[in-house]
């Protein structure tokens, strides 16, 4: 007779669904990883600044283009083309790891310097406004010095990060950073572009500052910079005339010469008042302000959008700087800290210099307002730099989030050791 009370063999714990439950794990990969807050701040600010610049370029150029019988949208469409190149380039650069930028620091600087030397090739280089700073490629004109800024930022960061603990010795700070930086600045200064050279000097000082070197090490670069600016100013007649007109209190005597554009820039800002004349209603853009869409676009912003529009634009630059400073504060990588410090110094110093020229705090230097001024090379370079910053945000330490698999309890199994009552009765 069969013994129906015999205990059945126990089910192994790892195969018993009643004991282990049902666990669901879904791996979505890094594509759906939450983005850091710094990433969102930087990318949103950059896109808003770029869109703001396109609107202001359209407003500053459409009137004169229509008056001359041209296409009123030609300038903004050309700028939009460079934006369409720069924005995807920014997102492509944001996917690169930090190690990629460390390896590309030397090649990028060498390539940028070689392209910069093309401005001195006869038939290819373009001389305008007293500077030899552009190359003509078909219908497009490019300013290679814009990419020298990015090359210097990556190269200085790579060199200082490799030296690391040796930065307490001034020789390791200066060599090869200072000679290499002077070489890069010399290729730009030889063409007469003092404004871009000043931005490069600010970039160098910012990189040294954020690397944590002692403050007394800054003395020599500053002395060399001040002496070089003085010599360059007094030996260039065009530059000297601009500086003297800036220092001249009698602006009426030079109204039709060097003071013409600075005065109309100030009048444009003053005419806007608090709330401005309205978008598209500028008066100075009707050939009163020759460089309205590029060097003096801040004057058009003040005239059409008033003090409110100027403060809004300044707040966007402040927000961008705050996002970059958060990268500097949170990172443990010296390369990321120095490169981010160099880039934020570059963008903020260039914006300050452009606005200071419009306010007549500085003499005319010819530097564009980042993201806003007309100039395809400038726009692509700052968008590319923003992509490098976005890639740095992905390397920041993320807060630890405790997660556990979702467990759903299945129906309880029958008690072990005996059969159910209905089975025994059968």
XYZ file of C-alpha atoms in Angstrom:
426
model
C 0.000 0.000 0.000
C 1.365 3.409 -0.984
C 2.260 5.688 1.904
C 0.487 8.944 1.054
C 1.919 10.692 4.146
C 5.494 10.499 2.831
C 7.159 13.891 2.794
C 7.918 15.084 -0.773
C 11.454 16.266 -1.575
C 12.050 19.907 -0.725
C 12.266 22.339 -3.607
C 15.655 24.126 -3.825
C 15.320 27.663 -2.441
C 16.701 29.273 -5.637
C 14.030 27.637 -7.821
C 11.067 28.115 -5.526
C 9.109 31.129 -6.859
C 7.177 31.391 -3.638
C 10.281 31.993 -1.595
C 12.309 34.246 -3.909
C 9.400 36.197 -5.474
C 9.596 37.715 -8.951
C 12.430 40.235 -9.464
C 12.382 42.607 -12.459
C 15.611 44.338 -13.517
C 15.768 46.617 -16.551
C 19.113 48.044 -17.721
C 18.585 51.146 -19.834
C 22.258 52.037 -20.261
C 23.954 55.430 -19.901
C 21.671 57.076 -22.448
C 18.943 57.461 -19.846
C 21.262 58.369 -16.957
C 19.994 61.549 -15.244
C 21.986 64.562 -16.401
C 23.847 66.661 -13.814
C 22.375 70.028 -12.897
C 25.466 71.780 -14.294
C 24.804 70.192 -17.691
C 21.253 71.527 -17.811
C 22.307 75.018 -16.680
C 25.089 75.308 -19.264
C 23.220 73.859 -22.234
C 20.041 75.872 -21.600
C 21.963 79.131 -21.138
C 24.075 78.561 -24.247
C 21.043 77.819 -26.412
C 19.172 80.887 -25.117
C 22.208 83.129 -25.736
C 22.589 81.746 -29.265
C 18.918 82.334 -30.055
C 19.090 85.810 -28.536
C 22.080 86.597 -30.742
C 20.264 85.488 -33.902
C 17.332 87.765 -33.095
C 19.581 90.760 -32.457
C 21.631 90.152 -35.615
C 18.428 90.085 -37.657
C 17.323 93.345 -36.059
C 20.719 95.022 -36.544
C 21.228 94.058 -40.217
C 17.806 93.861 -41.869
C 17.315 97.630 -42.202
C 20.579 98.430 -43.975
C 20.276 95.316 -46.168
C 16.805 96.362 -47.303
C 17.962 99.908 -47.942
C 20.775 98.690 -50.173
C 18.425 96.393 -52.098
C 19.748 93.153 -50.615
C 18.117 90.277 -48.784
C 17.181 91.446 -45.239
C 17.686 87.911 -43.929
C 21.073 87.194 -45.501
C 23.173 88.003 -42.403
C 21.008 86.091 -39.947
C 20.737 83.088 -42.289
C 24.513 82.972 -42.559
C 24.832 83.146 -38.771
C 22.119 80.483 -38.416
C 24.159 78.229 -40.706
C 27.110 78.426 -38.317
C 24.739 77.828 -35.399
C 23.465 74.721 -37.192
C 27.091 73.539 -37.378
C 28.091 74.559 -33.866
C 25.141 73.188 -31.886
C 25.446 69.566 -33.148
C 29.220 69.888 -32.693
C 28.571 70.926 -29.092
C 26.475 67.829 -28.390
C 28.996 65.561 -30.136
C 31.800 67.034 -28.007
C 29.670 66.550 -24.882
C 29.737 62.761 -25.412
C 33.537 62.539 -25.414
C 35.279 61.328 -22.238
C 37.733 63.501 -20.354
C 40.619 61.281 -21.419
C 39.923 62.123 -25.054
C 40.462 65.839 -24.424
C 43.690 65.121 -22.540
C 45.040 63.178 -25.504
C 43.888 65.806 -28.012
C 45.378 68.821 -26.187
C 48.712 68.889 -28.040
C 47.322 68.008 -31.519
C 44.524 70.560 -31.164
C 46.897 73.407 -30.266
C 49.327 72.533 -33.059
C 46.488 72.383 -35.594
C 45.068 75.719 -34.374
C 48.469 77.424 -34.671
C 49.033 76.059 -38.174
C 45.640 77.365 -39.282
C 46.389 80.708 -37.597
C 49.557 81.044 -39.678
C 47.412 80.891 -42.836
C 46.338 84.500 -42.255
C 49.830 85.551 -43.381
C 49.669 83.615 -46.659
C 49.271 86.043 -49.592
C 45.978 85.586 -51.379
C 44.464 83.707 -48.447
C 44.812 86.123 -45.539
C 42.488 89.114 -45.273
C 43.518 92.521 -43.894
C 40.689 94.619 -42.448
C 40.362 97.282 -39.764
C 44.120 97.479 -39.317
C 44.389 93.750 -38.479
C 45.565 90.708 -40.417
C 43.336 88.206 -38.654
C 41.092 86.451 -41.205
C 41.296 83.942 -44.025
C 38.976 83.831 -47.015
C 37.704 80.367 -48.009
C 35.311 80.710 -50.926
C 32.349 82.826 -49.849
C 33.169 82.364 -46.157
C 35.580 84.311 -43.985
C 37.045 82.706 -40.859
C 39.086 83.990 -37.921
C 41.467 81.167 -36.866
C 42.484 82.904 -33.619
C 39.131 81.873 -32.150
C 40.267 78.250 -32.132
C 43.674 79.192 -30.695
C 41.765 80.085 -27.505
C 40.320 76.576 -27.223
C 43.668 75.003 -28.074
C 45.442 77.009 -25.389
C 42.829 76.132 -22.762
C 43.164 72.373 -23.355
C 46.950 72.442 -23.748
C 47.663 74.464 -20.590
C 45.289 72.239 -18.609
C 46.977 69.064 -19.887
C 50.479 70.335 -19.099
C 49.635 71.588 -15.607
C 47.628 68.459 -14.762
C 50.540 66.235 -15.769
C 52.944 68.174 -13.538
C 50.541 68.039 -10.584
C 52.531 68.183 -7.314
C 55.463 69.927 -9.050
C 53.448 73.134 -9.464
C 54.840 74.482 -6.205
C 58.078 75.142 -8.120
C 57.814 78.177 -10.401
C 60.062 76.579 -13.047
C 57.577 73.764 -13.597
C 54.772 76.312 -13.874
C 56.542 78.517 -16.405
C 58.067 75.775 -18.576
C 56.634 74.997 -21.059
C 53.379 76.888 -20.332
C 54.630 80.475 -20.586
C 56.869 79.992 -23.681
C 54.115 78.036 -25.438
C 51.500 80.651 -24.561
C 53.785 83.466 -25.757
C 54.268 81.634 -29.049
C 50.504 81.316 -29.516
C 49.964 84.966 -28.614
C 52.749 86.012 -30.974
C 51.025 84.376 -33.947
C 47.942 86.480 -33.172
C 49.696 89.709 -32.195
C 51.798 89.690 -35.363
C 48.592 90.421 -37.267
C 47.788 93.417 -35.072
C 44.922 91.821 -33.123
C 45.493 93.248 -29.645
C 41.958 92.445 -28.422
C 42.267 88.697 -29.021
C 45.747 88.749 -27.493
C 44.324 90.305 -24.328
C 41.716 87.524 -24.178
C 44.511 84.935 -24.508
C 46.427 86.584 -21.659
C 43.303 86.518 -19.480
C 42.855 82.831 -20.381
C 46.438 82.083 -19.294
C 46.025 83.950 -16.009
C 42.726 82.161 -15.333
C 44.275 78.744 -15.986
C 47.176 79.462 -13.627
C 44.814 80.758 -10.954
C 42.536 77.710 -10.991
C 45.521 75.357 -10.988
C 46.245 76.524 -7.439
C 49.734 77.962 -7.988
C 51.063 80.662 -5.691
C 49.946 84.197 -6.450
C 53.474 85.556 -6.751
C 53.936 83.401 -9.870
C 51.459 85.686 -11.672
C 53.814 88.673 -11.434
C 56.051 87.822 -14.390
C 53.208 87.094 -16.900
C 51.475 90.336 -15.896
C 54.659 92.411 -16.273
C 55.364 90.882 -19.687
C 51.771 91.484 -20.758
C 51.688 95.154 -19.679
C 55.061 95.876 -21.284
C 54.026 94.127 -24.500
C 50.749 96.062 -24.721
C 52.554 99.363 -24.216
C 55.164 98.646 -26.881
C 52.544 97.384 -29.315
C 50.321 100.424 -28.762
C 52.990 103.059 -29.297
C 54.430 101.330 -32.376
C 51.102 100.967 -34.207
C 49.674 104.236 -35.529
C 46.120 102.917 -35.919
C 46.065 101.491 -32.387
C 47.652 104.605 -30.906
C 45.021 106.822 -32.546
C 42.221 104.756 -31.009
C 43.777 104.945 -27.547
C 44.362 108.694 -27.802
C 40.770 109.261 -28.949
C 39.588 107.249 -25.943
C 41.654 109.442 -23.611
C 40.678 112.666 -25.376
C 37.978 114.542 -23.367
C 37.145 116.742 -26.376
C 35.175 114.189 -28.396
C 33.869 116.856 -30.795
C 37.335 117.274 -32.298
C 37.499 113.615 -33.377
C 33.812 113.035 -34.094
C 34.378 112.306 -37.784
C 37.418 110.126 -37.084
C 38.192 107.727 -34.247
C 35.398 108.945 -31.925
C 32.572 108.457 -34.411
C 31.586 104.885 -33.596
C 32.210 105.007 -29.803
C 30.014 108.120 -29.525
C 27.154 106.575 -31.477
C 27.417 103.454 -29.339
C 26.971 105.524 -26.187
C 24.096 107.462 -27.776
C 22.395 104.205 -28.677
C 22.556 102.980 -25.077
C 21.338 106.338 -23.782
C 18.475 106.474 -26.276
C 17.077 103.144 -25.103
C 16.382 104.267 -21.555
C 14.975 101.669 -19.173
C 12.614 99.728 -21.422
C 14.074 100.513 -24.858
C 12.526 101.666 -28.117
C 11.202 98.216 -28.940
C 12.686 95.302 -30.861
C 13.574 96.437 -34.380
C 13.186 100.164 -33.643
C 16.849 101.101 -33.287
C 17.915 104.342 -34.977
C 21.673 103.856 -34.729
C 21.582 100.725 -36.895
C 20.728 102.841 -39.958
C 24.412 103.208 -40.865
C 25.124 105.454 -37.875
C 26.863 102.545 -36.132
C 29.060 100.718 -38.702
C 29.857 97.678 -36.514
C 26.322 97.319 -35.159
C 25.925 93.536 -35.680
C 29.316 92.535 -34.272
C 31.525 94.677 -32.003
C 28.726 97.094 -31.025
C 25.737 94.772 -30.856
C 25.412 95.490 -27.130
C 24.563 99.092 -28.069
C 21.695 97.812 -30.240
C 20.494 95.643 -27.341
C 20.479 98.683 -25.048
C 18.722 100.884 -27.582
C 15.963 98.424 -28.492
C 15.495 96.549 -25.200
C 16.737 99.186 -22.774
C 18.344 98.647 -19.420
C 16.041 95.682 -18.807
C 17.339 93.877 -21.892
C 20.960 94.608 -20.986
C 20.481 93.241 -17.475
C 18.774 90.154 -18.878
C 21.720 89.529 -21.182
C 24.191 90.035 -18.349
C 22.227 87.639 -16.132
C 22.538 84.935 -18.806
C 26.331 85.289 -18.781
C 26.296 85.176 -14.974
C 24.199 81.991 -15.041
C 26.625 80.408 -17.493
C 29.574 81.351 -15.280
C 27.837 79.902 -12.215
C 27.319 76.584 -14.028
C 31.003 76.435 -14.975
C 32.141 77.389 -11.458
C 30.097 74.484 -10.109
C 32.150 72.166 -12.320
C 35.353 73.671 -10.925
C 34.134 73.274 -7.347
C 32.902 69.685 -7.652
C 35.606 68.052 -9.768
C 38.583 66.160 -8.384
C 40.419 66.185 -11.730
C 43.032 68.949 -12.049
C 42.735 68.868 -15.849
C 38.986 69.485 -15.693
C 39.439 72.272 -13.135
C 42.115 74.126 -15.110
C 40.405 73.729 -18.507
C 37.049 74.858 -17.095
C 38.719 77.834 -15.387
C 40.445 78.823 -18.611
C 37.209 78.611 -20.628
C 35.125 80.581 -18.132
C 37.849 83.243 -17.976
C 37.929 83.394 -21.772
C 34.152 83.826 -22.167
C 33.604 86.237 -19.276
C 36.696 88.343 -20.044
C 35.716 88.648 -23.702
C 32.142 89.605 -22.777
C 33.432 92.176 -20.286
C 35.845 93.681 -22.812
C 33.149 93.944 -25.493
C 30.683 95.629 -23.151
C 33.419 97.880 -21.699
C 34.257 99.117 -25.199
C 30.599 100.028 -25.817
C 30.498 101.855 -22.461
C 33.766 103.638 -23.340
C 35.558 102.124 -20.369
C 38.088 100.564 -22.779
C 39.320 101.824 -26.151
C 38.068 99.983 -29.236
C 39.552 96.472 -29.180
C 37.503 94.628 -31.795
C 36.429 91.574 -29.777
C 32.952 90.082 -30.360
C 30.345 89.451 -27.679
C 30.302 85.643 -27.209
C 27.224 83.854 -28.625
C 25.607 87.183 -29.606
C 27.813 89.096 -32.054
C 27.836 88.321 -35.741
C 30.727 86.058 -36.640
C 30.528 82.382 -37.536
C 33.985 81.386 -36.299
C 33.401 82.999 -32.928
C 30.037 81.273 -32.545
C 31.334 77.825 -33.509
C 34.339 78.161 -31.174
C 32.298 79.089 -28.077
C 29.725 76.376 -28.866
C 32.549 73.858 -29.167
C 33.996 75.062 -25.850
C 30.539 74.636 -24.302
C 30.489 71.044 -25.565
C 33.813 70.392 -23.835
C 32.343 71.783 -20.618
C 29.294 69.541 -21.006
C 31.574 66.518 -21.350
C 33.258 67.558 -18.097
C 29.908 67.534 -16.293
C 29.522 63.825 -17.075
C 32.708 63.098 -15.105
C 31.492 64.801 -11.942
C 30.817 62.535 -8.942
C 27.118 61.770 -8.786
C 25.165 61.347 -5.549
C 24.639 57.723 -4.504
C 21.060 56.565 -5.010
C 20.019 53.402 -3.197
C 17.814 51.207 -5.367
C 16.307 47.753 -4.861
C 14.591 45.374 -7.275
C 10.812 45.396 -7.413
C 9.530 42.247 -5.757
C 6.002 40.926 -6.114
C 4.956 38.074 -3.825
C 3.483 35.000 -5.503
C 0.853 32.735 -4.002
C 2.050 30.904 -0.874
C 2.926 27.223 -1.496
C 1.264 24.361 0.305
C 2.664 23.468 3.755
C 5.568 21.061 3.607
C 5.361 17.679 5.232
C 1.768 16.732 4.328
C -0.613 16.706 1.372
C -3.660 18.904 1.136
C -6.778 17.413 2.735
C -8.592 16.855 -0.591
C -5.600 14.993 -2.003
C -5.471 12.606 0.993
C -9.218 11.897 0.760
C -8.805 10.960 -2.896
